[in-house]
Amino acid sequence: MDRKKSNVWNHYSVINSGMAKCSYCSNSVSYKGGSTTNLSKHLKRKHIIQYESRKHPRINEMIEQNVDEPSKQNTHETNNDQNQPSTSINAINVINKSRSIQKSVDSYFINNKPLSVSKQKTIDEQLGVSVTSRKTVSKSILPQLYEKTREKVRNNLLNAKYISFTTDGWTSINNDSFIAVTVHFIDPEECVLKTFLLGCFNVVESHTAVNLSLFLNNCFKDWNITEKVKVAVSDNAANITSAIVMNQNWRHIPCLAHTLNLIAQSGLGEIKRVHKKVKNIVEYFKRSTKAKLKNAQKQMGYPELKLIQDVCTRWNSTYDMFQRCIDNKEPLMSTIAIIGNMDNLVHADFELIKHYCAIFKPFKEVTIELSSEKGISISKVLILIKALHLHIKK
């Protein structure tokens, strides 16, 4: 093919009789025998927006309007897609739309002006979630966004006078140990509570008190906030409690929500027979007979609510499991009776789990209140504990 007649050459410069240099990434691409197939494939794979903008000259103008004048976008789309990368999506939509537009006289004039560096960077950042090349995302775009966010957090921490932190650890299904560290402070300039996750770290060393204390101090040293940290909130595990006590500048406050979960779990020991029966029923329905329960709910005029399985480390999950069984009492008992190969819940069982839910409903409400992200919960602790004491005395 005569290269003078191919639009592909608007994107390349000739190196020699068999190689051409891409104008966007400077990679060398082969065009042996004069064929431009490889050149087109490279553009479609790596530089689709620039490639289409040259094929359809109106695209450059439309992309520029979307990048430089976002206020002119459709109001309905803006309201519904506030969290989406609108620039990249609009650019792709423009390309798709242009393919269906009837050619005009303008389409025969080639726009040889490439996108500016600033506009290419804007589009690259917006395409961070949809770029076809994993290498580009992992090695270039995401590290840049990470460093930009890290610098923003560091600048916010400069305004903090006193800082508290919360920390917790867990083990993944691959048996890897992780520890999360989150800092909280009131910004004196903006008078608002700010919270930042400093990191979720894979800690390979043994989680002894000494190792945990060293890990936390190194973390705060890395962020240059060692002298500002005054309060630590954690669960009641002996290792993390001892690690916090080792640093005399920190005051340790046990997590009240975690303590309430321990109280709720210990209370289950008194009704372990019914607890086990309900768990077995829920597990059975989760595994094989969801459709039968759904049909029974429809026939009896009940809402189609799925059963909830409890997890000992998930706060309030047992309460939620019991309450969902109460809400599904009639269709649940009817379906179990039809299946006929499991121990059904009887009236006495439901009375017992109703009693449990009545006792622990305030515990759930207190846990939700303590889990607020926008408010400071420590000022509520004494009042909430007093309310729970009064409730239990009844």
Short mmCIF file of C-alpha atoms in Angstrom, two decimals:
data_model
loop_
_atom_site.label_atom_id
_atom_site.label_comp_id
_atom_site.label_asym_id
_atom_site.label_seq_id
_atom_site.Cartn_x
_atom_site.Cartn_y
_atom_site.Cartn_z
CA MET A 1 0.00 0.00 0.00
CA ASP A 2 1.35 3.46 -0.86
CA ARG A 3 2.13 5.04 2.47
CA LYS A 4 1.36 8.51 1.10
CA LYS A 5 -2.28 7.46 0.70
CA SER A 6 -2.65 5.86 4.17
CA ASN A 7 -3.78 7.92 7.19
CA VAL A 8 -1.71 5.59 9.38
CA TRP A 9 1.41 7.54 8.45
CA ASN A 10 0.04 10.58 10.27
CA HIS A 11 1.07 8.73 13.45
CA TYR A 12 4.53 7.44 12.42
CA SER A 13 7.88 8.57 11.12
CA VAL A 14 9.98 6.31 8.87
CA ILE A 15 13.12 4.76 10.36
CA ASN A 16 14.07 2.62 7.38
CA SER A 17 12.45 0.57 4.62
CA GLY A 18 10.98 -1.90 7.12
CA MET A 19 10.54 -0.03 10.43
CA ALA A 20 8.57 3.01 11.56
CA LYS A 21 8.63 4.99 14.83
CA CYS A 22 5.37 5.66 16.71
CA SER A 23 4.83 9.38 17.36
CA TYR A 24 3.21 8.71 20.76
CA CYS A 25 5.30 6.04 22.53
CA SER A 26 8.43 6.07 20.30
CA ASN A 27 8.27 2.28 19.85
CA SER A 28 9.55 0.81 16.60
CA VAL A 29 6.95 -1.09 14.57
CA SER A 30 7.57 -3.28 11.53
CA TYR A 31 5.89 -2.67 8.15
CA LYS A 32 7.65 -5.28 6.02
CA GLY A 33 6.58 -5.39 2.40
CA GLY A 34 4.96 -1.98 2.70
CA SER A 35 1.94 -3.31 4.61
CA THR A 36 0.55 -0.98 7.29
CA THR A 37 -1.39 -3.73 9.13
CA ASN A 38 1.06 -3.85 12.04
CA LEU A 39 1.04 -0.08 12.28
CA SER A 40 -2.77 0.04 12.50
CA LYS A 41 -2.88 -2.77 15.07
CA HIS A 42 -0.39 -0.94 17.28
CA LEU A 43 -2.45 2.25 17.18
CA LYS A 44 -5.73 0.45 17.92
CA ARG A 45 -4.15 -1.46 20.80
CA LYS A 46 -2.11 1.33 22.41
CA HIS A 47 -3.41 4.68 21.17
CA ILE A 48 -7.05 4.18 20.22
CA ILE A 49 -8.15 7.74 21.07
CA GLN A 50 -5.42 9.39 18.98
CA TYR A 51 -6.00 6.90 16.15
CA GLU A 52 -9.76 7.51 16.00
CA SER A 53 -9.33 11.27 16.31
CA ARG A 54 -7.28 11.26 13.10
CA LYS A 55 -9.78 9.02 11.28
CA HIS A 56 -12.65 11.31 12.33
CA PRO A 57 -11.40 14.91 12.55
CA ARG A 58 -14.37 16.15 14.60
CA ILE A 59 -13.33 13.95 17.52
CA ASN A 60 -10.40 16.17 18.53
CA GLU A 61 -12.73 19.13 18.88
CA MET A 62 -15.31 17.10 20.82
CA ILE A 63 -12.69 15.56 23.13
CA GLU A 64 -11.23 18.98 23.83
CA GLN A 65 -14.69 20.23 24.78
CA ASN A 66 -15.12 17.30 27.21
CA VAL A 67 -11.68 17.81 28.75
CA ASP A 68 -11.63 21.60 28.92
CA GLU A 69 -15.35 22.35 29.39
CA PRO A 70 -16.87 19.62 31.61
CA SER A 71 -19.63 22.02 32.66
CA LYS A 72 -21.18 21.65 29.18
CA GLN A 73 -21.81 17.93 29.69
CA ASN A 74 -25.34 16.70 29.99
CA THR A 75 -26.62 17.63 33.47
CA HIS A 76 -28.48 14.34 33.91
CA GLU A 77 -25.34 12.30 33.19
CA THR A 78 -23.24 14.42 35.52
CA ASN A 79 -25.64 13.97 38.42
CA ASN A 80 -25.86 10.21 38.00
CA ASP A 81 -22.20 9.53 37.34
CA GLN A 82 -20.35 11.83 39.71
CA ASN A 83 -17.86 9.15 40.75
CA GLN A 84 -17.08 7.89 37.23
CA PRO A 85 -14.08 8.82 35.06
CA SER A 86 -16.24 11.06 32.87
CA THR A 87 -13.48 12.33 30.59
CA SER A 88 -12.45 8.89 29.36
CA ILE A 89 -16.02 7.64 29.08
CA ASN A 90 -17.07 10.70 27.11
CA ALA A 91 -14.05 10.29 24.85
CA ILE A 92 -14.98 6.68 24.09
CA ASN A 93 -18.63 7.67 23.62
CA VAL A 94 -17.54 10.37 21.20
CA ILE A 95 -15.60 7.79 19.20
CA ASN A 96 -18.54 5.38 19.12
CA LYS A 97 -20.94 8.18 18.18
CA SER A 98 -18.66 9.43 15.44
CA ARG A 99 -18.76 6.07 13.69
CA SER A 100 -22.48 6.46 13.10
CA ILE A 101 -22.32 10.09 11.89
CA GLN A 102 -22.72 10.61 8.17
CA LYS A 103 -19.54 11.95 6.61
CA SER A 104 -19.44 15.67 5.93
CA VAL A 105 -17.12 17.85 3.89
CA ASP A 106 -15.06 18.42 7.06
CA SER A 107 -14.20 14.72 7.25
CA TYR A 108 -11.91 15.03 4.22
CA PHE A 109 -9.58 17.44 6.00
CA ILE A 110 -7.04 15.74 8.23
CA ASN A 111 -6.21 17.35 11.57
CA ASN A 112 -2.48 16.75 12.01
CA LYS A 113 -2.26 18.42 15.42
CA PRO A 114 -1.70 15.79 18.17
CA LEU A 115 -3.20 16.08 21.65
CA SER A 116 -1.21 18.26 24.02
CA VAL A 117 0.85 16.61 26.78
CA SER A 118 -1.47 17.98 29.49
CA LYS A 119 -4.57 16.60 27.74
CA GLN A 120 -2.93 13.23 27.16
CA LYS A 121 -2.05 13.10 30.88
CA THR A 122 -5.63 13.97 31.84
CA ILE A 123 -7.01 11.20 29.65
CA ASP A 124 -4.41 8.71 30.94
CA GLU A 125 -5.39 9.40 34.55
CA GLN A 126 -9.09 9.07 33.77
CA LEU A 127 -8.44 5.78 31.97
CA GLY A 128 -6.74 4.35 35.06
CA VAL A 129 -9.54 1.82 35.53
CA SER A 130 -9.96 0.71 31.95
CA VAL A 131 -6.56 0.73 30.25
CA THR A 132 -6.00 -2.52 28.38
CA SER A 133 -2.35 -2.81 29.40
CA ARG A 134 -1.85 -4.08 32.94
CA LYS A 135 1.76 -2.96 32.82
CA THR A 136 0.76 0.66 32.17
CA VAL A 137 -1.69 0.62 35.07
CA SER A 138 0.53 -1.17 37.61
CA LYS A 139 3.87 0.39 36.71
CA SER A 140 2.91 3.92 35.83
CA ILE A 141 -0.58 5.25 36.56
CA LEU A 142 -1.32 3.61 39.94
CA PRO A 143 2.09 4.43 41.49
CA GLN A 144 1.61 8.07 40.49
CA LEU A 145 -1.88 8.17 42.03
CA TYR A 146 -0.56 6.44 45.16
CA GLU A 147 2.23 8.96 45.64
CA LYS A 148 -0.18 11.83 45.01
CA THR A 149 -2.59 10.50 47.65
CA ARG A 150 0.22 9.77 50.11
CA GLU A 151 1.47 13.34 49.79
CA LYS A 152 -2.05 14.65 50.37
CA VAL A 153 -2.35 12.60 53.58
CA ARG A 154 1.08 13.75 54.74
CA ASN A 155 0.08 17.40 54.26
CA ASN A 156 -3.11 16.83 56.26
CA LEU A 157 -1.14 15.26 59.11
CA LEU A 158 0.97 18.41 59.37
CA ASN A 159 -2.11 20.23 60.72
CA ALA A 160 -2.73 17.65 63.47
CA LYS A 161 -1.74 18.57 67.02
CA TYR A 162 -2.83 15.36 68.74
CA ILE A 163 -3.51 12.02 67.04
CA SER A 164 -5.22 8.82 68.13
CA PHE A 165 -4.96 5.56 66.24
CA THR A 166 -6.92 2.34 65.93
CA THR A 167 -5.35 -0.95 64.93
CA ASP A 168 -6.43 -4.52 64.34
CA GLY A 169 -4.95 -7.66 62.83
CA TRP A 170 -6.27 -10.71 61.03
CA THR A 171 -5.14 -13.68 58.97
CA SER A 172 -6.11 -14.18 55.32
CA ILE A 173 -7.37 -17.45 53.82
CA ASN A 174 -3.80 -17.94 52.55
CA ASN A 175 -2.57 -17.72 56.16
CA ASP A 176 -0.89 -14.33 55.66
CA SER A 177 -0.99 -11.98 58.65
CA PHE A 178 -2.07 -8.38 58.18
CA ILE A 179 -2.27 -5.38 60.49
CA ALA A 180 -4.17 -2.19 59.68
CA VAL A 181 -3.30 1.17 61.24
CA THR A 182 -5.74 4.10 61.03
CA VAL A 183 -5.16 7.56 62.50
CA HIS A 184 -7.80 10.04 63.67
CA PHE A 185 -7.48 13.71 64.56
CA ILE A 186 -9.38 16.98 64.61
CA ASP A 187 -8.08 19.42 62.04
CA PRO A 188 -7.75 22.74 63.96
CA GLU A 189 -8.04 24.80 60.77
CA GLU A 190 -11.18 23.15 59.40
CA CYS A 191 -12.61 22.04 62.78
CA VAL A 192 -13.54 18.60 61.42
CA LEU A 193 -12.66 15.03 62.34
CA LYS A 194 -10.31 13.45 59.81
CA THR A 195 -9.43 9.79 59.44
CA PHE A 196 -6.72 8.21 57.28
CA LEU A 197 -5.70 4.59 56.80
CA LEU A 198 -1.91 4.67 56.93
CA GLY A 199 -1.67 1.15 55.59
CA CYS A 200 -2.69 -2.48 55.73
CA PHE A 201 0.63 -4.20 56.31
CA ASN A 202 1.70 -7.81 55.77
CA VAL A 203 3.62 -8.49 59.00
CA VAL A 204 5.69 -11.66 58.69
CA GLU A 205 7.33 -11.48 62.13
CA SER A 206 5.73 -13.18 65.12
CA HIS A 207 3.05 -10.96 66.67
CA THR A 208 4.74 -10.61 70.02
CA ALA A 209 4.26 -7.48 72.12
CA VAL A 210 7.84 -6.33 71.40
CA ASN A 211 7.51 -6.83 67.64
CA LEU A 212 4.14 -5.08 67.50
CA SER A 213 5.44 -2.13 69.51
CA LEU A 214 8.42 -1.78 67.16
CA PHE A 215 6.16 -2.08 64.11
CA LEU A 216 3.80 0.68 65.30
CA ASN A 217 6.63 3.04 66.21
CA ASN A 218 8.29 2.52 62.81
CA CYS A 219 4.99 3.20 61.08
CA PHE A 220 4.51 6.54 62.88
CA LYS A 221 8.17 7.45 62.36
CA ASP A 222 7.73 6.91 58.62
CA TRP A 223 4.87 9.44 58.63
CA ASN A 224 6.73 11.81 60.97
CA ILE A 225 3.94 11.84 63.60
CA THR A 226 5.63 10.00 66.48
CA GLU A 227 5.36 12.91 68.91
CA LYS A 228 1.74 13.62 68.00
CA VAL A 229 0.31 10.15 68.76
CA LYS A 230 -1.32 10.15 72.22
CA VAL A 231 -4.14 7.57 72.28
CA ALA A 232 -4.42 3.97 71.04
CA VAL A 233 -7.66 2.02 70.59
CA SER A 234 -7.51 -1.76 70.05
CA ASP A 235 -9.17 -5.01 71.03
CA ASN A 236 -8.38 -6.75 74.31
CA ALA A 237 -5.76 -9.20 72.99
CA ALA A 238 -2.81 -9.50 75.38
CA ASN A 239 -0.11 -8.94 72.74
CA ILE A 240 -1.43 -5.65 71.32
CA THR A 241 -2.39 -4.39 74.79
CA SER A 242 1.16 -5.02 76.06
CA ALA A 243 2.66 -3.46 72.92
CA ILE A 244 0.71 -0.24 73.54
CA VAL A 245 1.58 -0.17 77.26
CA MET A 246 5.30 -0.39 76.36
CA ASN A 247 5.04 3.10 74.91
CA GLN A 248 4.43 5.36 77.88
CA ASN A 249 3.31 8.25 75.68
CA TRP A 250 0.21 6.35 74.57
CA ARG A 251 -2.98 5.93 76.54
CA HIS A 252 -4.72 2.65 75.78
CA ILE A 253 -8.53 2.59 75.41
CA PRO A 254 -10.07 -0.86 74.78
CA CYS A 255 -12.57 -0.96 71.92
CA LEU A 256 -16.04 -0.94 73.50
CA ALA A 257 -17.69 -2.39 70.39
CA HIS A 258 -15.29 -5.35 70.52
CA THR A 259 -16.01 -5.84 74.21
CA LEU A 260 -19.76 -5.86 73.55
CA ASN A 261 -19.23 -8.55 70.91
CA LEU A 262 -17.40 -10.70 73.46
CA ILE A 263 -20.33 -10.28 75.88
CA ALA A 264 -22.81 -11.31 73.18
CA GLN A 265 -20.73 -14.34 72.22
CA SER A 266 -20.40 -15.49 75.84
CA GLY A 267 -24.16 -15.19 76.27
CA LEU A 268 -24.68 -17.72 73.48
CA GLY A 269 -23.25 -20.44 75.72
CA GLU A 270 -26.52 -20.47 77.63
CA ILE A 271 -28.56 -21.31 74.52
CA LYS A 272 -26.01 -23.36 72.56
CA ARG A 273 -28.52 -26.11 71.66
CA VAL A 274 -30.90 -23.72 69.88
CA HIS A 275 -28.01 -21.71 68.45
CA LYS A 276 -26.53 -24.84 66.85
CA LYS A 277 -29.93 -25.90 65.48
CA VAL A 278 -30.53 -22.53 63.83
CA LYS A 279 -26.99 -22.46 62.38
CA ASN A 280 -27.48 -25.92 60.85
CA ILE A 281 -30.83 -24.92 59.31
CA VAL A 282 -29.45 -21.71 57.83
CA GLU A 283 -26.39 -23.52 56.47
CA TYR A 284 -28.63 -26.14 54.84
CA PHE A 285 -30.80 -23.54 53.13
CA LYS A 286 -27.77 -21.55 52.00
CA ARG A 287 -26.36 -24.66 50.40
CA SER A 288 -29.23 -26.29 48.54
CA THR A 289 -32.87 -25.23 49.03
CA LYS A 290 -33.11 -21.46 48.68
CA ALA A 291 -35.71 -21.78 45.91
CA LYS A 292 -38.12 -23.80 48.09
CA LEU A 293 -38.08 -21.18 50.84
CA LYS A 294 -38.58 -18.45 48.25
CA ASN A 295 -41.66 -20.23 46.88
CA ALA A 296 -43.11 -20.62 50.38
CA GLN A 297 -42.60 -16.91 51.05
CA LYS A 298 -44.45 -16.02 47.84
CA GLN A 299 -47.37 -18.33 48.59
CA MET A 300 -47.78 -17.01 52.15
CA GLY A 301 -47.40 -13.36 51.20
CA TYR A 302 -44.09 -12.83 53.03
CA PRO A 303 -41.26 -10.66 51.70
CA GLU A 304 -38.54 -12.66 49.95
CA LEU A 305 -35.84 -12.38 52.62
CA LYS A 306 -32.72 -14.53 52.52
CA LEU A 307 -31.53 -16.24 55.69
CA ILE A 308 -28.42 -14.84 57.37
CA GLN A 309 -25.53 -16.99 58.60
CA ASP A 310 -23.71 -15.78 61.69
CA VAL A 311 -19.94 -15.47 62.05
CA CYS A 312 -18.38 -15.26 65.52
CA THR A 313 -16.07 -12.37 64.55
CA ARG A 314 -18.80 -10.38 62.82
CA TRP A 315 -20.55 -8.20 65.37
CA ASN A 316 -24.31 -8.64 65.73
CA SER A 317 -24.42 -11.41 63.10
CA THR A 318 -26.06 -13.88 65.52
CA TYR A 319 -28.71 -11.33 66.39
CA ASP A 320 -29.32 -10.75 62.67
CA MET A 321 -29.54 -14.51 62.03
CA PHE A 322 -32.09 -15.02 64.82
CA GLN A 323 -34.16 -11.99 63.81
CA ARG A 324 -34.32 -13.11 60.19
CA CYS A 325 -35.59 -16.53 61.30
CA ILE A 326 -38.29 -14.80 63.36
CA ASP A 327 -39.29 -12.70 60.35
CA ASN A 328 -39.53 -15.89 58.24
CA LYS A 329 -41.10 -18.11 60.91
CA GLU A 330 -44.13 -19.47 59.01
CA PRO A 331 -42.56 -20.09 55.57
CA LEU A 332 -39.39 -21.43 57.22
CA MET A 333 -41.23 -23.98 59.40
CA SER A 334 -43.46 -24.98 56.48
CA THR A 335 -40.49 -25.56 54.15
CA ILE A 336 -38.59 -27.59 56.77
CA ALA A 337 -41.67 -29.75 57.34
CA ILE A 338 -41.96 -30.45 53.60
CA ILE A 339 -38.26 -31.33 53.29
CA GLY A 340 -38.56 -33.60 56.31
CA ASN A 341 -34.91 -34.56 56.80
CA MET A 342 -33.84 -32.06 59.46
CA ASP A 343 -34.74 -31.03 63.00
CA ASN A 344 -37.46 -28.38 62.77
CA LEU A 345 -37.73 -25.36 65.05
CA VAL A 346 -40.55 -25.68 67.55
CA HIS A 347 -42.54 -23.01 69.36
CA ALA A 348 -40.24 -23.11 72.43
CA ASP A 349 -37.19 -22.53 70.19
CA PHE A 350 -38.72 -19.41 68.71
CA GLU A 351 -39.64 -18.09 72.15
CA LEU A 352 -36.03 -18.52 73.24
CA ILE A 353 -34.51 -16.74 70.25
CA LYS A 354 -37.10 -13.96 70.61
CA HIS A 355 -35.94 -13.53 74.21
CA TYR A 356 -32.31 -13.41 73.06
CA CYS A 357 -33.12 -10.75 70.45
CA ALA A 358 -34.99 -8.67 73.03
CA ILE A 359 -31.95 -8.73 75.33
CA PHE A 360 -29.33 -8.01 72.68
CA LYS A 361 -31.15 -5.48 70.48
CA PRO A 362 -29.74 -2.55 72.54
CA PHE A 363 -26.26 -4.09 72.18
CA LYS A 364 -26.62 -3.94 68.41
CA GLU A 365 -27.87 -0.35 68.54
CA VAL A 366 -24.93 0.68 70.73
CA THR A 367 -22.47 -1.05 68.38
CA ILE A 368 -23.91 0.82 65.39
CA GLU A 369 -23.68 4.10 67.31
CA LEU A 370 -20.03 3.42 68.16
CA SER A 371 -19.23 2.57 64.54
CA SER A 372 -19.90 6.08 63.28
CA GLU A 373 -17.16 7.36 60.99
CA LYS A 374 -18.08 11.04 61.09
CA GLY A 375 -18.49 11.56 64.83
CA ILE A 376 -16.35 11.21 67.94
CA SER A 377 -17.71 8.23 69.86
CA ILE A 378 -15.57 8.27 73.03
CA SER A 379 -17.73 11.01 74.56
CA LYS A 380 -20.73 8.66 74.32
CA VAL A 381 -19.12 5.65 76.02
CA LEU A 382 -20.13 6.34 79.64
CA ILE A 383 -23.71 7.20 78.66
CA LEU A 384 -24.09 4.08 76.51
CA ILE A 385 -22.64 1.80 79.19
CA LYS A 386 -25.02 3.26 81.76
CA ALA A 387 -27.97 2.65 79.43
CA LEU A 388 -26.91 -0.99 78.91
CA HIS A 389 -26.60 -1.51 82.70
CA LEU A 390 -30.15 -0.23 83.18
CA HIS A 391 -31.39 -2.48 80.37
CA ILE A 392 -29.75 -5.61 81.80
CA LYS A 393 -31.17 -4.95 85.29
CA LYS A 394 -34.67 -5.33 83.82
#
